[in-house]
CSV table of N, CA and C in Angstrom, one decimal:
chain,number,residue,atom,x,y,z
A,1,MET,N,108.5,-43.2,-104.9
A,1,MET,CA,109.6,-42.9,-104.0
A,1,MET,C,108.9,-42.6,-102.6
A,2,ASP,N,109.4,-43.3,-101.6
A,2,ASP,CA,108.9,-43.1,-100.2
A,2,ASP,C,109.7,-42.0,-99.5
A,3,LEU,N,109.1,-40.8,-99.5
A,3,LEU,CA,109.8,-39.7,-98.9
A,3,LEU,C,109.5,-39.7,-97.4
A,4,GLU,N,108.5,-40.4,-97.0
A,4,GLU,CA,108.1,-40.4,-95.5
A,4,GLU,C,109.2,-41.0,-94.7
A,5,SER,N,110.0,-41.9,-95.3
A,5,SER,CA,111.0,-42.7,-94.5
A,5,SER,C,112.3,-41.9,-94.3
A,6,LEU,N,112.4,-40.7,-95.0
A,6,LEU,CA,113.6,-39.9,-94.9
A,6,LEU,C,113.6,-39.2,-93.5
A,7,SER,N,114.8,-39.0,-93.0
A,7,SER,CA,114.9,-38.2,-91.8
A,7,SER,C,114.7,-36.8,-92.1
A,8,THR,N,114.4,-36.0,-91.2
A,8,THR,CA,114.1,-34.5,-91.4
A,8,THR,C,115.4,-33.9,-92.0
A,9,LYS,N,116.5,-34.2,-91.5
A,9,LYS,CA,117.8,-33.7,-92.0
A,9,LYS,C,117.9,-34.0,-93.5
A,10,HIS,N,117.7,-35.2,-93.8
A,10,HIS,CA,117.9,-35.6,-95.2
A,10,HIS,C,116.8,-35.0,-96.1
A,11,LEU,N,115.6,-34.9,-95.6
A,11,LEU,CA,114.5,-34.3,-96.3
A,11,LEU,C,114.9,-32.8,-96.7
A,12,ASN,N,115.3,-32.1,-95.6
A,12,ASN,CA,115.7,-30.7,-95.8
A,12,ASN,C,116.8,-30.5,-96.8
A,13,GLU,N,117.8,-31.4,-96.7
A,13,GLU,CA,119.0,-31.3,-97.5
A,13,GLU,C,118.6,-31.6,-99.0
A,14,LEU,N,117.8,-32.6,-99.2
A,14,LEU,CA,117.4,-33.0,-100.5
A,14,LEU,C,116.6,-31.9,-101.1
A,15,GLU,N,115.7,-31.3,-100.4
A,15,GLU,CA,114.9,-30.2,-100.9
A,15,GLU,C,115.7,-29.0,-101.3
A,16,ARG,N,116.7,-28.7,-100.5
A,16,ARG,CA,117.7,-27.6,-100.8
A,16,ARG,C,118.4,-27.9,-102.1
A,17,LEU,N,118.9,-29.1,-102.2
A,17,LEU,CA,119.7,-29.4,-103.4
A,17,LEU,C,118.9,-29.4,-104.7
A,18,VAL,N,117.6,-29.9,-104.5
A,18,VAL,CA,116.8,-29.9,-105.7
A,18,VAL,C,116.5,-28.5,-106.1
A,19,ARG,N,116.3,-27.6,-105.2
A,19,ARG,CA,116.0,-26.2,-105.5
A,19,ARG,C,117.3,-25.6,-106.2
A,20,GLU,N,118.4,-25.9,-105.7
A,20,GLU,CA,119.7,-25.3,-106.3
A,20,GLU,C,119.8,-25.9,-107.7
A,21,THR,N,119.6,-27.1,-107.9
A,21,THR,CA,119.7,-27.7,-109.2
A,21,THR,C,118.7,-27.1,-110.2
A,22,LEU,N,117.5,-26.9,-109.8
A,22,LEU,CA,116.5,-26.2,-110.6
A,22,LEU,C,116.9,-24.8,-110.9
A,23,ASN,N,117.5,-24.1,-110.0
A,23,ASN,CA,118.0,-22.7,-110.3
A,23,ASN,C,119.0,-22.7,-111.4
A,24,VAL,N,120.0,-23.7,-111.3
A,24,VAL,CA,121.0,-23.8,-112.3
A,24,VAL,C,120.4,-24.1,-113.6
A,25,MET,N,119.4,-25.0,-113.7
A,25,MET,CA,118.8,-25.4,-114.9
A,25,MET,C,118.0,-24.2,-115.5
A,26,ARG,N,117.4,-23.4,-114.7
A,26,ARG,CA,116.7,-22.2,-115.2
A,26,ARG,C,117.7,-21.2,-115.8
A,27,GLN,N,118.8,-21.0,-115.1
A,27,GLN,CA,119.9,-20.1,-115.6
A,27,GLN,C,120.4,-20.6,-117.0
A,28,ALA,N,120.5,-21.9,-117.1
A,28,ALA,CA,121.0,-22.5,-118.4
A,28,ALA,C,119.8,-22.7,-119.4
A,29,LYS,N,118.7,-22.1,-119.1
A,29,LYS,CA,117.5,-22.2,-119.9
A,29,LYS,C,117.1,-23.6,-120.3
A,30,LEU,N,117.2,-24.5,-119.3
A,30,LEU,CA,116.8,-25.9,-119.5
A,30,LEU,C,115.4,-26.2,-118.8
A,31,TYR,N,114.6,-25.2,-118.6
A,31,TYR,CA,113.4,-25.4,-117.9
A,31,TYR,C,112.4,-26.3,-118.6
A,32,ASP,N,112.5,-26.5,-119.9
A,32,ASP,CA,111.6,-27.4,-120.6
A,32,ASP,C,112.1,-28.8,-120.6
A,33,ASP,N,113.2,-29.0,-120.1
A,33,ASP,CA,113.8,-30.4,-120.1
A,33,ASP,C,112.9,-31.3,-119.2
A,34,PRO,N,112.7,-32.6,-119.6
A,34,PRO,CA,111.9,-33.5,-118.8
A,34,PRO,C,112.5,-33.7,-117.4
A,35,LEU,N,113.8,-33.6,-117.3
A,35,LEU,CA,114.4,-33.7,-115.9
A,35,LEU,C,114.0,-32.5,-115.0
A,36,ALA,N,113.9,-31.4,-115.6
A,36,ALA,CA,113.5,-30.2,-114.8
A,36,ALA,C,112.1,-30.4,-114.3
A,37,LYS,N,111.2,-30.9,-115.1
A,37,LYS,CA,109.8,-31.2,-114.7
A,37,LYS,C,109.8,-32.2,-113.6
A,38,SER,N,110.6,-33.2,-113.7
A,38,SER,CA,110.6,-34.3,-112.7
A,38,SER,C,111.1,-33.7,-111.4
A,39,LEU,N,112.2,-32.9,-111.5
A,39,LEU,CA,112.7,-32.2,-110.3
A,39,LEU,C,111.8,-31.3,-109.6
A,40,TYR,N,111.0,-30.5,-110.4
A,40,TYR,CA,110.0,-29.6,-109.9
A,40,TYR,C,108.9,-30.4,-109.1
A,41,GLN,N,108.5,-31.6,-109.7
A,41,GLN,CA,107.5,-32.4,-109.0
A,41,GLN,C,108.1,-33.0,-107.7
A,42,LEU,N,109.4,-33.4,-107.7
A,42,LEU,CA,110.1,-33.8,-106.5
A,42,LEU,C,110.1,-32.7,-105.5
A,43,GLU,N,110.4,-31.5,-105.9
A,43,GLU,CA,110.4,-30.4,-105.0
A,43,GLU,C,109.1,-30.1,-104.3
A,44,GLN,N,108.0,-30.3,-105.1
A,44,GLN,CA,106.7,-30.1,-104.6
A,44,GLN,C,106.3,-31.2,-103.6
A,45,ASP,N,106.7,-32.4,-103.9
A,45,ASP,CA,106.5,-33.6,-103.0
A,45,ASP,C,107.3,-33.4,-101.7
A,46,LEU,N,108.5,-33.0,-101.8
A,46,LEU,CA,109.3,-32.8,-100.6
A,46,LEU,C,108.8,-31.7,-99.7
A,47,GLY,N,108.3,-30.6,-100.3
A,47,GLY,CA,107.7,-29.5,-99.5
A,47,GLY,C,106.4,-30.0,-98.8
A,48,LYS,N,105.6,-30.8,-99.5
A,48,LYS,CA,104.4,-31.3,-98.9
A,48,LYS,C,104.7,-32.2,-97.7
A,49,VAL,N,105.7,-33.1,-97.8
A,49,VAL,CA,106.1,-33.9,-96.6
A,49,VAL,C,106.6,-33.0,-95.5
A,50,ARG,N,107.4,-32.0,-95.8
A,50,ARG,CA,108.0,-31.1,-94.8
A,50,ARG,C,106.8,-30.4,-94.1
A,51,ARG,N,105.9,-29.9,-94.8
A,51,ARG,CA,104.8,-29.1,-94.2
A,51,ARG,C,103.9,-30.1,-93.4
A,52,GLU,N,103.7,-31.3,-93.8
A,52,GLU,CA,102.9,-32.2,-93.0
A,52,GLU,C,103.6,-32.6,-91.7
A,53,ARG,N,104.9,-32.8,-91.8
A,53,ARG,CA,105.6,-33.0,-90.5
A,53,ARG,C,105.5,-31.9,-89.6
A,54,PHE,N,105.7,-30.7,-90.1
A,54,PHE,CA,105.6,-29.5,-89.3
A,54,PHE,C,104.2,-29.4,-88.6
A,55,ASP,N,103.1,-29.6,-89.4
A,55,ASP,CA,101.8,-29.6,-88.9
A,55,ASP,C,101.6,-30.6,-87.8
A,56,GLU,N,102.2,-31.8,-87.9
A,56,GLU,CA,102.0,-32.8,-86.9
A,56,GLU,C,102.8,-32.4,-85.6
A,57,ALA,N,103.9,-31.8,-85.8
A,57,ALA,CA,104.8,-31.5,-84.6
A,57,ALA,C,104.3,-30.2,-84.0
A,58,ASN,N,103.6,-29.3,-84.7
A,58,ASN,CA,103.1,-28.0,-84.2
A,58,ASN,C,101.6,-27.8,-84.5
A,59,PRO,N,100.8,-28.5,-83.8
A,59,PRO,CA,99.3,-28.4,-84.1
A,59,PRO,C,98.7,-27.1,-83.9
A,60,GLU,N,99.4,-26.2,-83.1
A,60,GLU,CA,98.8,-24.9,-82.9
A,60,GLU,C,98.9,-24.0,-84.1
A,61,TYR,N,99.8,-24.4,-85.1
A,61,TYR,CA,99.9,-23.6,-86.3
A,61,TYR,C,99.1,-24.2,-87.5
A,62,HIS,N,98.4,-25.3,-87.2
A,62,HIS,CA,97.6,-26.0,-88.2
A,62,HIS,C,96.5,-25.1,-88.9
A,63,SER,N,96.0,-24.1,-88.2
A,63,SER,CA,94.9,-23.3,-88.8
A,63,SER,C,95.4,-22.3,-89.7
A,64,TYR,N,96.7,-22.1,-89.9
A,64,TYR,CA,97.2,-21.1,-90.8
A,64,TYR,C,97.1,-21.5,-92.2
């Protein structure tokens, strides 16, 4: 999946929705489901892309 091509708005919205879905799955005790594992990986990938974009746009924060 090419997450780099997503707009920042869509990236943030997708990350938020994935988190909400994971929270519901945890509440339903479905954390061992293969879908939950895939969503967790997607959440990690989305966060990485978001942080990389932030670092590119704000180089003064790169050292944190």
